[in-house]
């Protein structure tokens, strides 16, 4: 969108330096002739520190990776923004970068025309004012967004790669349908969070084909948001085990005193828990801040409402996810491997705001799929973790009872190649 002030500024710049092109809304002719891909952004909202700010703007201004500033060969040519609060940035970005914002997803994908007119779709369903169900799940319209995208593909007889931020859906049946639709319409589909691709300290990988006896993730944050991040942290490691992913047989969600009871009774390997707190860079301390191993009593004092998800996989693997607000403010992982004396453990490192370069790592994977037509890792990982969150929260609400999860019989095999940032 070219307003009068920008037009006059562009005209002056052109007079001083004729080699610089004026800013205008990108057309199909512009991008096709340059060989660049055209992308539509579909998002719930777009404001400072929102996920659209994290992700969509990587395709507007580029991002640092491996010691260089990378500029994707992809142009944002259209957007749909569901909610625009007072802090909205989408209109400002539209004016600055020359992409229009449309009133519907279909119009955005068709760029105001009558046929699909983009090469990629970035779907961001995070933040905004949406209902919360009885299990504490915010009902973001990720499924609804995806369905409208797929409708355009069906109607126009052409599909393009789609990236979906975080959960596929709060409803596992819908998440499963989304994956099935991507197969039906034969388009690359990638989803999830930054945790599987961020840096690790130390920079270790789960050996491909390892025999894992038990695994644990220690994390922080609210349920329905950070539990998903923690479960993706877990899943990107354990999916590499011998035999590949077999699905989840049961889940028990605990919170409050039952978590402490489970810890005292050996509900998970204490050596794994110790490995995680030893990797943490944010471990809570007494007032004098001497670096000490917290006592059980101190943890009870500092962590007001602990959360634990106890997971049994179909092949017998046992894993635990812990959210301990007040004890840590980072994500650590540990696993006991057959034939290995010490646990394999690492910190999943998330650089602080405002630059949050871990989202650049995630968008580098979305970009890879957009450019090559191949998803670098299976979308089934995110389908499974979406269902794990739902089942765990339902278990918590159902008197914290262990629940069988035959519907989470998600089987897949990941590639040997690892995708986390190393340089």
Coordinates of C-alpha atoms in Angstrom, one line a residue, residues 16-360:
X16 CA 18.7 11.2 -6.1
X17 CA 19.4 7.5 -6.9
X18 CA 17.6 6.3 -10.1
X19 CA 18.9 2.7 -9.5
X20 CA 16.6 2.2 -6.5
X21 CA 13.0 1.0 -7.4
X22 CA 10.0 2.5 -5.9
X23 CA 8.0 0.6 -3.2
X24 CA 4.8 -0.8 -4.5
X25 CA 2.6 -3.8 -3.8
X26 CA 4.2 -6.9 -5.2
X27 CA 2.4 -8.5 -8.1
X28 CA 2.7 -12.0 -9.5
X29 CA 4.6 -10.6 -12.5
X30 CA 7.2 -9.0 -10.1
X31 CA 7.9 -12.2 -8.2
X32 CA 7.6 -14.7 -11.1
X33 CA 10.1 -12.8 -13.2
X34 CA 12.6 -12.6 -10.3
X35 CA 12.2 -16.3 -9.5
X36 CA 11.1 -15.5 -5.9
X37 CA 8.3 -17.4 -4.1
X38 CA 5.1 -15.6 -3.0
X39 CA 3.8 -16.2 0.5
X40 CA 0.5 -15.5 2.3
X41 CA 0.5 -15.0 6.1
X42 CA -2.7 -16.1 7.9
X43 CA -2.6 -15.1 11.6
X44 CA -4.8 -14.6 14.6
X45 CA -3.1 -11.3 15.5
X46 CA 0.1 -9.3 14.9
X47 CA 1.8 -7.2 17.6
X48 CA 5.1 -6.7 19.3
X49 CA 6.4 -10.1 20.6
X50 CA 3.4 -12.0 19.1
X51 CA 4.2 -15.1 17.1
X52 CA 3.5 -13.2 13.8
X53 CA 6.1 -10.7 14.9
X54 CA 8.5 -13.6 15.7
X55 CA 7.9 -15.5 12.4
X56 CA 6.3 -13.5 9.6
X57 CA 8.7 -10.7 9.9
X58 CA 11.6 -13.1 9.3
X59 CA 10.4 -13.1 5.7
X60 CA 10.1 -9.3 5.6
X61 CA 13.6 -8.4 6.9
X62 CA 15.6 -11.6 6.9
X63 CA 17.3 -13.2 9.9
X64 CA 20.7 -14.1 11.3
X65 CA 21.8 -17.7 11.0
X66 CA 25.2 -19.4 11.0
X67 CA 27.0 -16.1 11.3
X68 CA 25.3 -14.4 8.3
X69 CA 22.3 -12.3 7.7
X70 CA 20.0 -14.4 5.5
X71 CA 17.3 -12.9 3.2
X72 CA 14.8 -15.5 2.1
X73 CA 13.9 -15.7 -1.6
X74 CA 10.3 -15.4 -0.5
X75 CA 8.0 -12.3 -0.5
X76 CA 5.1 -11.7 1.7
X77 CA 2.4 -10.7 -0.8
X78 CA -0.8 -11.0 1.2
X79 CA -2.0 -11.4 4.8
X80 CA -5.2 -12.2 6.7
X81 CA -5.2 -10.9 10.3
X82 CA -8.2 -12.2 12.4
X83 CA -8.0 -9.7 15.3
X84 CA -6.5 -6.2 15.4
X85 CA -6.2 -4.7 18.9
X86 CA -4.9 -1.3 19.7
X87 CA -1.3 -2.6 19.7
X88 CA -1.7 -4.1 16.2
X89 CA 1.4 -3.9 13.9
X90 CA 0.0 -5.5 10.8
X91 CA -1.2 -2.3 9.2
X92 CA 2.1 -0.6 9.9
X93 CA 3.9 -3.6 8.3
X94 CA 1.6 -3.6 5.4
X95 CA 2.3 0.0 4.7
X96 CA 6.1 -0.4 5.2
X97 CA 6.5 -3.6 3.1
X98 CA 3.8 -3.2 0.5
X99 CA 1.6 -6.3 1.0
X100 CA -2.2 -5.9 1.3
X101 CA -4.3 -7.2 4.1
X102 CA -7.5 -9.0 3.0
X103 CA -10.8 -9.5 4.7
X104 CA -10.8 -13.3 4.3
X105 CA -8.3 -16.1 4.1
X106 CA -9.5 -17.1 0.6
X107 CA -8.9 -13.5 -0.7
X108 CA -5.4 -13.5 0.8
X109 CA -4.5 -16.8 -0.8
X110 CA -5.9 -15.6 -4.2
X111 CA -4.4 -12.1 -3.7
X112 CA -7.7 -10.6 -4.4
X113 CA -8.2 -12.6 -7.7
X114 CA -10.1 -15.7 -8.5
X115 CA -7.3 -18.3 -8.3
X116 CA -4.7 -19.4 -5.8
X117 CA -1.8 -16.9 -6.3
X118 CA 0.8 -17.8 -3.7
X119 CA 3.5 -20.5 -3.4
X120 CA 3.4 -20.9 0.3
X121 CA 1.2 -20.3 3.3
X122 CA 2.3 -19.4 6.9
X123 CA -0.4 -20.1 9.4
X124 CA 0.0 -18.6 12.9
X125 CA -2.7 -19.3 15.4
X126 CA -1.4 -18.0 18.7
X127 CA -2.4 -15.0 20.9
X128 CA -5.7 -13.2 20.7
X129 CA -9.1 -13.2 22.4
X130 CA -10.6 -16.7 22.0
X131 CA -12.7 -19.0 24.2
X132 CA -11.2 -21.3 26.8
X133 CA -12.8 -24.7 27.4
X134 CA -13.3 -26.6 30.6
X135 CA -9.8 -28.2 30.4
X136 CA -8.1 -24.8 30.2
X137 CA -7.4 -25.1 26.5
X138 CA -7.6 -21.8 24.5
X139 CA -9.6 -22.6 21.4
X140 CA -7.4 -21.0 18.8
X141 CA -8.8 -21.3 15.3
X142 CA -5.9 -23.2 13.8
X143 CA -8.1 -25.9 12.5
X144 CA -10.6 -23.4 11.0
X145 CA -7.7 -21.4 9.4
X146 CA -6.3 -24.6 7.9
X147 CA -9.7 -25.8 6.7
X148 CA -10.2 -22.5 4.8
X149 CA -6.8 -22.8 3.3
X150 CA -7.5 -26.4 2.2
X151 CA -10.9 -25.3 0.7
X152 CA -9.0 -22.9 -1.6
X153 CA -6.7 -25.7 -2.7
X154 CA -9.6 -28.0 -3.5
X155 CA -11.6 -25.3 -5.3
X156 CA -8.6 -24.1 -7.4
X157 CA -7.1 -27.5 -8.1
X158 CA -3.6 -26.6 -6.8
X159 CA -1.9 -27.0 -3.4
X160 CA 1.2 -25.3 -1.9
X161 CA 3.3 -26.0 1.2
X162 CA 1.8 -25.0 4.6
X163 CA 3.5 -24.3 7.9
X164 CA 1.3 -24.3 11.0
X165 CA 2.7 -22.7 14.2
X166 CA 2.7 -24.7 17.4
X167 CA -0.3 -27.2 18.0
X168 CA -2.2 -28.4 15.1
X169 CA -5.4 -28.0 17.1
X170 CA -6.7 -28.1 20.7
X171 CA -8.9 -31.0 19.4
X172 CA -6.9 -34.1 18.5
X173 CA -9.5 -35.4 16.1
X174 CA -9.2 -32.1 14.2
X175 CA -5.4 -32.3 14.3
X176 CA -5.5 -35.8 12.8
X177 CA -7.9 -34.6 10.1
X178 CA -5.5 -31.8 9.2
X179 CA -2.7 -34.3 8.6
X180 CA -5.0 -36.5 6.6
X181 CA -6.1 -33.6 4.5
X182 CA -2.5 -32.7 3.7
X183 CA -2.0 -36.2 2.4
X184 CA -5.3 -36.2 0.5
X185 CA -4.4 -32.9 -1.3
X186 CA -0.7 -33.9 -1.5
X187 CA 1.0 -30.8 -0.1
X188 CA 4.0 -30.5 2.3
X189 CA 2.9 -29.8 5.8
X190 CA 5.1 -28.8 8.7
X191 CA 4.2 -27.6 12.2
X192 CA 5.4 -27.2 15.8
X193 CA 7.5 -25.0 17.9
X194 CA 11.1 -23.7 18.1
X195 CA 12.2 -26.1 20.9
X196 CA 13.2 -29.0 18.6
X197 CA 15.4 -26.7 16.4
X198 CA 17.0 -24.3 18.9
X199 CA 20.5 -24.6 20.2
X200 CA 21.5 -27.2 22.8
X201 CA 24.0 -26.9 25.6
X202 CA 25.9 -29.2 25.3
X203 CA 25.3 -29.7 21.6
X204 CA 24.2 -33.3 21.7
X205 CA 21.9 -35.5 19.8
X206 CA 20.0 -38.6 20.8
X207 CA 21.8 -41.4 19.0
X208 CA 19.7 -42.7 16.2
X209 CA 18.3 -46.1 17.1
X210 CA 19.2 -45.7 20.8
X211 CA 17.5 -48.0 23.4
X212 CA 15.9 -45.4 25.8
X213 CA 14.9 -46.8 29.2
X214 CA 13.4 -43.6 30.6
X215 CA 13.2 -39.9 29.7
X216 CA 12.4 -36.6 31.6
X217 CA 11.9 -33.0 30.7
X218 CA 12.0 -30.2 33.3
X219 CA 10.4 -26.9 32.2
X220 CA 8.3 -24.0 33.3
X221 CA 5.3 -21.9 32.2
X222 CA 1.6 -22.3 32.0
X223 CA -0.2 -25.4 30.8
X224 CA -1.8 -25.5 27.3
X225 CA 1.1 -23.3 26.2
X226 CA 4.5 -24.3 27.7
X227 CA 3.6 -27.9 28.3
X228 CA 3.3 -28.2 24.5
X229 CA 6.9 -26.8 24.2
X230 CA 8.1 -29.3 26.8
X231 CA 6.4 -32.2 25.1
X232 CA 8.0 -31.3 21.7
X233 CA 11.3 -31.1 23.6
X234 CA 10.7 -34.6 24.8
X235 CA 9.3 -35.9 21.5
X236 CA 12.1 -34.7 19.2
X237 CA 14.5 -36.7 21.3
X238 CA 12.6 -40.0 22.0
X239 CA 11.3 -40.3 18.5
X240 CA 14.8 -41.3 17.5
X241 CA 14.7 -44.4 19.6
X242 CA 15.0 -48.0 18.2
X243 CA 11.9 -48.9 16.3
X244 CA 10.8 -45.3 15.8
X245 CA 7.7 -43.7 17.3
X246 CA 5.0 -46.1 18.4
X247 CA 2.5 -43.8 19.9
X248 CA 1.3 -43.2 23.5
X249 CA -0.6 -45.9 25.4
X250 CA -1.5 -43.8 28.5
X251 CA -1.1 -40.4 30.2
X252 CA -1.6 -39.3 33.8
X253 CA -1.7 -35.6 34.5
X254 CA -0.8 -34.5 38.1
X255 CA -0.7 -31.1 39.7
X256 CA -0.1 -29.9 43.3
X257 CA 0.7 -32.2 46.1
X258 CA 0.3 -35.4 44.1
X259 CA 3.4 -34.3 42.1
X260 CA 5.5 -34.2 45.3
X261 CA 4.0 -37.5 46.4
X262 CA 5.1 -39.0 43.1
X263 CA 8.5 -37.6 43.4
X264 CA 9.0 -39.0 46.9
X265 CA 7.7 -42.5 45.9
X266 CA 10.0 -42.8 42.8
X267 CA 7.5 -41.8 40.2
X268 CA 10.5 -41.0 37.9
X269 CA 14.2 -41.6 38.0
X270 CA 15.8 -39.1 40.4
X271 CA 19.0 -39.3 38.5
X272 CA 17.3 -37.8 35.4
X273 CA 15.7 -35.1 37.5
X274 CA 19.2 -34.2 39.0
X275 CA 20.7 -34.2 35.5
X276 CA 18.1 -31.7 34.4
X277 CA 18.6 -29.3 37.3
X278 CA 22.3 -29.6 36.8
X279 CA 21.9 -28.4 33.2
X280 CA 19.6 -25.5 34.1
X281 CA 21.0 -22.0 33.9
X282 CA 18.1 -20.6 35.9
X283 CA 17.9 -22.9 38.9
X284 CA 16.4 -21.1 41.9
X285 CA 18.6 -20.4 45.0
X286 CA 18.2 -19.1 48.5
X287 CA 18.4 -15.4 49.1
X288 CA 22.2 -15.4 49.2
X289 CA 22.3 -16.9 45.6
X290 CA 25.0 -19.5 46.3
X291 CA 24.8 -22.2 43.7
X292 CA 23.4 -25.1 45.7
X293 CA 21.4 -28.2 45.0
X294 CA 17.9 -27.3 46.3
X295 CA 16.5 -29.5 49.0
X296 CA 13.1 -31.2 48.6
X297 CA 11.7 -28.8 51.2
X298 CA 13.0 -25.8 49.3
X299 CA 11.5 -27.0 46.1
X300 CA 8.1 -27.4 47.8
X301 CA 8.5 -23.8 49.1
X302 CA 9.4 -22.3 45.8
X303 CA 7.1 -24.2 43.5
X304 CA 3.5 -23.4 44.4
X305 CA 1.7 -25.5 41.8
X306 CA 3.9 -28.2 40.2
X307 CA 2.6 -30.1 37.2
X308 CA 3.6 -33.5 36.0
X309 CA 2.6 -35.5 32.9
X310 CA 3.5 -39.2 33.3
X311 CA 3.6 -40.8 29.8
X312 CA 3.7 -44.5 28.8
X313 CA 4.5 -45.2 25.2
X314 CA 3.1 -48.2 23.3
X315 CA 6.6 -49.8 23.2
X316 CA 7.0 -49.5 27.0
X317 CA 9.1 -46.4 27.2
X318 CA 8.2 -44.2 30.2
X319 CA 8.7 -40.5 30.2
X320 CA 7.8 -37.5 32.5
X321 CA 7.2 -33.9 31.8
X322 CA 7.5 -31.5 34.7
X323 CA 6.5 -27.8 34.9
X324 CA 8.1 -26.3 38.0
X325 CA 7.5 -22.6 38.1
X326 CA 9.6 -21.1 40.8
X327 CA 12.4 -23.7 40.4
X328 CA 13.6 -23.1 36.8
X329 CA 12.9 -20.9 33.8
X330 CA 14.3 -23.0 31.0
X331 CA 13.9 -26.4 29.3
X332 CA 16.2 -29.3 30.1
X333 CA 16.1 -32.9 29.0
X334 CA 17.6 -36.1 30.4
X335 CA 17.4 -39.8 29.4
X336 CA 18.7 -43.1 30.6
X337 CA 20.1 -45.2 27.7
X338 CA 20.7 -48.9 27.8
X339 CA 24.4 -49.6 28.4
X340 CA 25.3 -46.1 29.3
X341 CA 26.2 -45.3 32.9
X342 CA 25.4 -41.6 33.0
X343 CA 22.2 -40.0 31.7
X344 CA 22.3 -38.1 28.3
X345 CA 21.3 -34.6 29.2
X346 CA 21.2 -31.1 27.7
X347 CA 19.7 -27.6 27.9
X348 CA 17.5 -26.4 25.1
X349 CA 18.7 -22.9 24.9
X350 CA 16.3 -20.0 24.1
X351 CA 18.0 -16.6 23.6
X352 CA 16.1 -13.8 25.4
X353 CA 13.9 -11.1 23.9
X354 CA 13.8 -9.0 21.9
X355 CA 15.8 -10.9 19.2
X356 CA 14.6 -14.5 20.1
X357 CA 16.7 -16.0 17.3
X358 CA 15.3 -19.5 18.0
X359 CA 12.3 -18.4 16.0
X360 CA 14.7 -17.7 13.1

